[in-house]
mmCIF file of C-alpha atoms in Angstrom:
data_model
loop_
_atom_site.group_PDB
_atom_site.id
_atom_site.type_symbol
_atom_site.label_atom_id
_atom_site.label_comp_id
_atom_site.label_asym_id
_atom_site.label_seq_id
_atom_site.Cartn_x
_atom_site.Cartn_y
_atom_site.Cartn_z
ATOM 1 C CA LYS O 1 -9.258 10.057 -11.966
ATOM 2 C CA GLN O 2 -5.440 9.151 -11.552
ATOM 3 C CA GLU O 3 -4.839 5.827 -13.261
ATOM 4 C CA VAL O 4 -1.668 3.863 -12.328
ATOM 5 C CA THR O 5 -0.558 0.865 -14.941
ATOM 6 C CA GLN O 6 2.235 -1.242 -14.361
ATOM 7 C CA ILE O 7 3.814 -3.179 -17.295
ATOM 8 C CA PRO O 8 4.447 -6.282 -17.502
ATOM 9 C CA ALA O 9 2.041 -7.867 -15.032
ATOM 10 C CA ALA O 10 4.970 -10.443 -14.618
ATOM 11 C CA LEU O 11 8.502 -11.072 -15.164
ATOM 12 C CA SER O 12 10.632 -13.919 -14.836
ATOM 13 C CA VAL O 13 14.357 -13.528 -15.137
ATOM 14 C CA PRO O 14 17.654 -15.512 -14.012
ATOM 15 C CA GLU O 15 19.560 -14.540 -11.287
ATOM 16 C CA GLY O 16 22.176 -11.836 -11.756
ATOM 17 C CA GLU O 17 20.445 -10.229 -14.429
ATOM 18 C CA ASN O 18 19.536 -6.221 -14.342
ATOM 19 C CA LEU O 19 16.040 -5.664 -15.209
ATOM 20 C CA VAL O 20 13.161 -2.729 -15.417
ATOM 21 C CA LEU O 21 9.877 -2.459 -13.798
ATOM 22 C CA ASN O 22 7.691 0.269 -15.487
ATOM 23 C CA CYS O 23 4.902 2.513 -13.968
ATOM 24 C CA SER O 24 2.752 4.801 -15.823
ATOM 25 C CA PHE O 25 0.275 7.509 -14.919
ATOM 26 C CA THR O 26 -2.366 9.307 -16.481
ATOM 27 C CA ASP O 27 -2.156 12.807 -14.405
ATOM 28 C CA SER O 28 1.051 14.220 -13.969
ATOM 29 C CA ALA O 29 0.192 16.527 -10.981
ATOM 30 C CA ILE O 30 1.384 14.310 -8.380
ATOM 31 C CA TYR O 31 2.754 15.190 -4.956
ATOM 32 C CA ASN O 32 5.186 11.789 -5.009
ATOM 33 C CA LEU O 33 5.832 8.703 -6.317
ATOM 34 C CA GLN O 34 6.308 5.350 -4.151
ATOM 35 C CA TRP O 35 7.798 1.949 -4.983
ATOM 36 C CA PHE O 36 6.743 -0.995 -2.777
ATOM 37 C CA ARG O 37 7.486 -4.587 -2.525
ATOM 38 C CA GLN O 38 4.969 -7.484 -1.493
ATOM 39 C CA ASP O 39 5.571 -10.953 -0.660
ATOM 40 C CA PRO O 40 2.865 -13.265 -0.772
ATOM 41 C CA GLY O 41 0.197 -12.950 1.548
ATOM 42 C CA LYS O 42 2.016 -9.898 3.476
ATOM 43 C CA GLY O 43 1.901 -6.381 3.626
ATOM 44 C CA LEU O 44 3.742 -3.857 1.694
ATOM 45 C CA THR O 45 7.347 -2.720 2.329
ATOM 46 C CA SER O 46 8.654 0.746 0.918
ATOM 47 C CA LEU O 47 11.574 0.601 -1.322
ATOM 48 C CA LEU O 48 11.858 3.958 -2.695
ATOM 49 C CA LEU O 49 10.007 7.357 -2.505
ATOM 50 C CA ILE O 50 10.102 10.246 -5.255
ATOM 51 C CA GLN O 51 9.085 13.636 -4.647
ATOM 52 C CA SER O 52 7.827 15.385 -7.275
ATOM 53 C CA SER O 53 10.618 17.886 -7.718
ATOM 54 C CA GLN O 54 12.801 14.728 -7.596
ATOM 55 C CA ARG O 55 14.127 12.963 -10.891
ATOM 56 C CA GLU O 56 15.427 10.026 -9.289
ATOM 57 C CA GLN O 57 16.293 7.892 -5.859
ATOM 58 C CA THR O 58 18.843 5.386 -4.981
ATOM 59 C CA SER O 59 19.058 2.654 -2.512
ATOM 60 C CA GLY O 60 21.554 -0.189 -2.954
ATOM 61 C CA ARG O 61 20.796 -1.946 -6.131
ATOM 62 C CA LEU O 62 17.509 -0.245 -6.524
ATOM 63 C CA ASN O 63 17.023 2.943 -8.808
ATOM 64 C CA ALA O 64 13.830 4.661 -9.570
ATOM 65 C CA SER O 65 13.226 7.325 -11.693
ATOM 66 C CA LEU O 66 10.402 9.763 -12.234
ATOM 67 C CA ASP O 67 9.473 11.598 -15.499
ATOM 68 C CA LYS O 68 6.358 13.525 -14.092
ATOM 69 C CA SER O 69 5.748 15.419 -17.666
ATOM 70 C CA SER O 70 5.401 11.719 -19.511
ATOM 71 C CA GLY O 71 4.010 10.179 -16.798
ATOM 72 C CA ARG O 72 6.469 7.354 -16.124
ATOM 73 C CA SER O 73 8.374 6.035 -13.331
ATOM 74 C CA THR O 74 11.083 2.963 -13.431
ATOM 75 C CA LEU O 75 12.309 0.638 -10.944
ATOM 76 C CA TYR O 76 15.788 -0.412 -11.828
ATOM 77 C CA ILE O 77 16.948 -3.530 -10.263
ATOM 78 C CA ALA O 78 20.586 -4.374 -10.780
ATOM 79 C CA ALA O 79 22.349 -7.897 -10.369
ATOM 80 C CA SER O 80 18.880 -9.544 -9.248
ATOM 81 C CA GLN O 81 18.789 -12.254 -6.683
ATOM 82 C CA PRO O 82 16.262 -15.051 -6.150
ATOM 83 C CA GLY O 83 15.286 -13.029 -2.734
ATOM 84 C CA ASP O 84 14.182 -10.290 -5.205
ATOM 85 C CA SER O 85 11.266 -12.615 -6.111
ATOM 86 C CA ALA O 86 8.058 -10.628 -4.930
ATOM 87 C CA THR O 87 5.263 -8.528 -6.111
ATOM 88 C CA TYR O 88 6.597 -4.554 -6.637
ATOM 89 C CA LEU O 89 3.690 -1.894 -6.440
ATOM 90 C CA CYS O 90 4.337 1.601 -7.432
ATOM 91 C CA ALA O 91 1.966 4.026 -5.898
ATOM 92 C CA VAL O 92 1.052 7.892 -6.525
ATOM 93 C CA LYS O 93 0.195 10.359 -3.994
ATOM 94 C CA GLN O 94 -2.285 13.252 -5.394
ATOM 95 C CA GLY O 95 -3.295 15.551 -2.825
ATOM 96 C CA ASP O 96 -4.886 13.397 -0.245
ATOM 97 C CA ASP O 97 -5.139 10.545 -2.617
ATOM 98 C CA MET O 98 -3.038 7.354 -3.071
ATOM 99 C CA ARG O 99 -3.286 5.341 -6.035
ATOM 100 C CA PHE O 100 -1.869 2.118 -6.382
ATOM 101 C CA GLY O 101 -0.739 0.269 -9.625
ATOM 102 C CA ALA O 102 -1.743 -3.557 -9.918
ATOM 103 C CA GLY O 103 1.803 -4.418 -9.433
ATOM 104 C CA THR O 104 4.541 -6.503 -11.399
ATOM 105 C CA ARG O 105 5.231 -10.103 -10.089
ATOM 106 C CA LEU O 106 8.818 -10.851 -10.235
ATOM 107 C CA THR O 107 10.414 -14.078 -10.348
ATOM 108 C CA VAL O 108 13.919 -14.595 -10.191
ATOM 109 C CA LYS O 109 15.647 -17.992 -11.065
ATOM 110 C CA PRO O 110 18.690 -19.476 -9.318
ATOM 111 C CA LYS L 1 10.750 0.011 17.369
ATOM 112 C CA ALA L 2 8.130 -2.600 16.665
ATOM 113 C CA GLY L 3 6.390 -2.498 13.457
ATOM 114 C CA VAL L 4 2.688 -2.176 12.487
ATOM 115 C CA THR L 5 0.741 -4.549 13.768
ATOM 116 C CA GLN L 6 -2.723 -6.024 13.093
ATOM 117 C CA THR L 7 -5.099 -8.261 15.098
ATOM 118 C CA PRO L 8 -6.409 -10.801 13.766
ATOM 119 C CA ARG L 9 -4.282 -11.995 10.857
ATOM 120 C CA TYR L 10 -6.878 -14.427 9.851
ATOM 121 C CA LEU L 11 -10.605 -14.495 10.161
ATOM 122 C CA ILE L 12 -13.492 -16.334 8.410
ATOM 123 C CA LYS L 13 -17.231 -15.039 8.706
ATOM 124 C CA THR L 14 -20.295 -15.467 7.217
ATOM 125 C CA ARG L 15 -22.408 -13.380 5.288
ATOM 126 C CA GLY L 16 -24.555 -10.950 7.216
ATOM 127 C CA GLN L 17 -22.138 -11.044 10.146
ATOM 128 C CA GLN L 18 -19.880 -7.801 11.303
ATOM 129 C CA VAL L 19 -16.357 -7.911 11.846
ATOM 130 C CA THR L 20 -13.593 -5.518 13.657
ATOM 131 C CA LEU L 21 -10.218 -5.662 12.227
ATOM 132 C CA SER L 22 -7.647 -3.710 14.548
ATOM 133 C CA CYS L 23 -4.298 -1.858 14.037
ATOM 134 C CA SER L 24 -1.519 -0.747 16.279
ATOM 135 C CA PRO L 25 0.642 1.792 14.332
ATOM 136 C CA ILE L 26 4.389 2.449 14.867
ATOM 137 C CA SER L 27 5.175 4.181 18.095
ATOM 138 C CA GLY L 28 4.752 7.950 17.531
ATOM 139 C CA HIS L 29 2.681 7.655 14.317
ATOM 140 C CA ARG L 30 -0.564 9.398 14.507
ATOM 141 C CA SER L 31 -1.832 8.782 10.815
ATOM 142 C CA VAL L 32 -3.036 5.244 10.070
ATOM 143 C CA SER L 33 -4.705 4.567 7.018
ATOM 144 C CA TRP L 34 -6.589 1.434 5.929
ATOM 145 C CA TYR L 35 -6.491 -0.298 2.599
ATOM 146 C CA GLN L 36 -8.463 -3.072 0.942
ATOM 147 C CA GLN L 37 -6.442 -5.547 -1.265
ATOM 148 C CA THR L 38 -8.322 -8.229 -3.624
ATOM 149 C CA PRO L 39 -7.062 -9.767 -6.971
ATOM 150 C CA GLY L 40 -9.755 -8.194 -9.221
ATOM 151 C CA GLN L 41 -9.157 -4.595 -7.851
ATOM 152 C CA GLY L 42 -6.037 -4.381 -6.478
ATOM 153 C CA LEU L 43 -5.226 -2.204 -3.759
ATOM 154 C CA GLN L 44 -7.864 0.494 -2.670
ATOM 155 C CA PHE L 45 -7.828 3.172 0.173
ATOM 156 C CA LEU L 46 -10.545 2.810 2.640
ATOM 157 C CA PHE L 47 -9.730 5.898 5.003
ATOM 158 C CA GLU L 48 -7.110 7.697 6.677
ATOM 159 C CA TYR L 49 -7.447 8.598 10.748
ATOM 160 C CA PHE L 50 -5.229 11.420 12.320
ATOM 161 C CA SER L 51 -5.514 12.260 15.759
ATOM 162 C CA GLU L 52 -8.872 10.454 16.251
ATOM 163 C CA THR L 53 -10.202 12.318 13.061
ATOM 164 C CA GLN L 54 -10.903 10.808 9.854
ATOM 165 C CA ARG L 55 -9.197 13.047 7.488
ATOM 166 C CA ASN L 56 -9.863 11.332 4.204
ATOM 167 C CA LYS L 57 -12.212 8.676 2.723
ATOM 168 C CA GLY L 58 -11.883 6.240 -0.207
ATOM 169 C CA ASN L 59 -15.043 4.990 -2.306
ATOM 170 C CA PHE L 60 -16.513 2.289 -0.227
ATOM 171 C CA PRO L 61 -19.840 1.927 1.141
ATOM 172 C CA GLY L 62 -20.895 2.901 4.719
ATOM 173 C CA ARG L 63 -20.821 -0.626 5.948
ATOM 174 C CA PHE L 64 -17.295 0.107 6.198
ATOM 175 C CA SER L 65 -16.007 2.420 9.144
ATOM 176 C CA GLY L 66 -13.432 2.960 11.411
ATOM 177 C CA ARG L 67 -12.111 4.815 14.463
ATOM 178 C CA GLN L 68 -8.901 5.989 16.252
ATOM 179 C CA PHE L 69 -8.099 5.749 19.837
ATOM 180 C CA SER L 70 -6.390 8.417 21.950
ATOM 181 C CA ASN L 71 -3.431 6.112 21.613
ATOM 182 C CA SER L 72 -3.436 6.175 17.902
ATOM 183 C CA ARG L 73 -4.554 2.326 17.719
ATOM 184 C CA SER L 74 -7.484 2.073 15.119
ATOM 185 C CA GLU L 75 -9.916 -0.221 14.443
ATOM 186 C CA MET L 76 -11.817 -0.689 11.224
ATOM 187 C CA ASN L 77 -15.470 -2.357 10.926
ATOM 188 C CA VAL L 78 -17.326 -4.026 8.451
ATOM 189 C CA SER L 79 -20.895 -4.556 9.051
ATOM 190 C CA THR L 80 -23.238 -6.763 6.895
ATOM 191 C CA LEU L 81 -20.515 -8.747 5.382
ATOM 192 C CA GLU L 82 -20.794 -9.639 1.589
ATOM 193 C CA LEU L 83 -18.932 -12.466 -0.406
ATOM 194 C CA GLY L 84 -16.949 -9.468 -2.132
ATOM 195 C CA ASP L 85 -15.848 -8.178 1.097
ATOM 196 C CA SER L 86 -13.404 -11.252 1.271
ATOM 197 C CA ALA L 87 -9.909 -9.541 0.794
ATOM 198 C CA LEU L 88 -6.471 -8.740 2.760
ATOM 199 C CA TYR L 89 -6.911 -5.683 4.679
ATOM 200 C CA LEU L 90 -3.702 -3.799 5.229
ATOM 201 C CA CYS L 91 -2.999 -0.865 7.999
ATOM 202 C CA ALA L 92 -0.223 1.683 7.383
ATOM 203 C CA SER L 93 1.033 4.122 9.676
ATOM 204 C CA SER L 94 2.952 7.389 8.636
ATOM 205 C CA PRO L 95 5.712 9.251 10.754
ATOM 206 C CA PRO L 96 4.415 12.966 12.202
ATOM 207 C CA GLN L 97 4.871 15.902 9.842
ATOM 208 C CA GLY L 98 8.267 17.577 10.289
ATOM 209 C CA THR L 99 9.895 14.073 9.982
ATOM 210 C CA LEU L 100 12.180 13.358 6.917
ATOM 211 C CA SER L 101 10.069 10.523 6.084
ATOM 212 C CA THR L 102 6.869 11.859 6.789
ATOM 213 C CA ASP L 103 5.224 10.631 3.289
ATOM 214 C CA THR L 104 6.339 7.028 3.729
ATOM 215 C CA GLN L 105 4.075 4.870 4.673
ATOM 216 C CA TYR L 106 4.821 1.491 6.903
ATOM 217 C CA PHE L 107 2.575 -0.984 6.322
ATOM 218 C CA GLY L 108 1.312 -4.036 8.722
ATOM 219 C CA PRO L 109 1.222 -7.624 7.676
ATOM 220 C CA GLY L 110 -2.930 -7.699 7.133
ATOM 221 C CA THR L 111 -5.602 -9.284 7.984
ATOM 222 C CA ARG L 112 -6.870 -11.976 5.536
ATOM 223 C CA LEU L 113 -10.874 -12.151 5.753
ATOM 224 C CA THR L 114 -12.714 -14.699 4.209
ATOM 225 C CA VAL L 115 -16.538 -14.379 4.047
ATOM 226 C CA LEU L 116 -18.480 -17.341 3.166
#
């Protein structure tokens, strides 16, 4: 059974800092991995999707990497802003199953 | 294009009652998935519908059911509500096969269900 873990559970950084969020999964036979952002009480917004054949994806200040062999993905956020404060979740798709991590709650202080 | 919409946004029910939640996907999307999100269990997959047929189902009891209509709108129903059913229920739709973003899911704002 695929298990997805996100560390740390919470992170607080000052504005302008670069940061890395981590996601690990136990079964490397995945179809894709997706990073989402969730604001309090709201739905999820897809940030980046990495197919199993890809190593990384970039969008603006965000860069996500994937290392299937080690079962890890990272989300790099450059020059963080208070508006980046949210919970970030990773999800792995394996067959028809999609499993989410518990998320990392990020707070960016002005 | 309008995003995924869910109604109602908030709902309060008592134990033993039943509830129906509605989801309207993005126009042109035929796949709709439902998720339950709780502080303790996180985000868990309930089921997926495609072209009015349930394509996948998560590990939830039979009290949880759903359906999809010909216009791709979907409903989920929970019967005999329990306190533990209190959660944020999220719906997501996916673009049709053959489009570049077919693997991306677009989520609605969710329905917050409180069971008293």
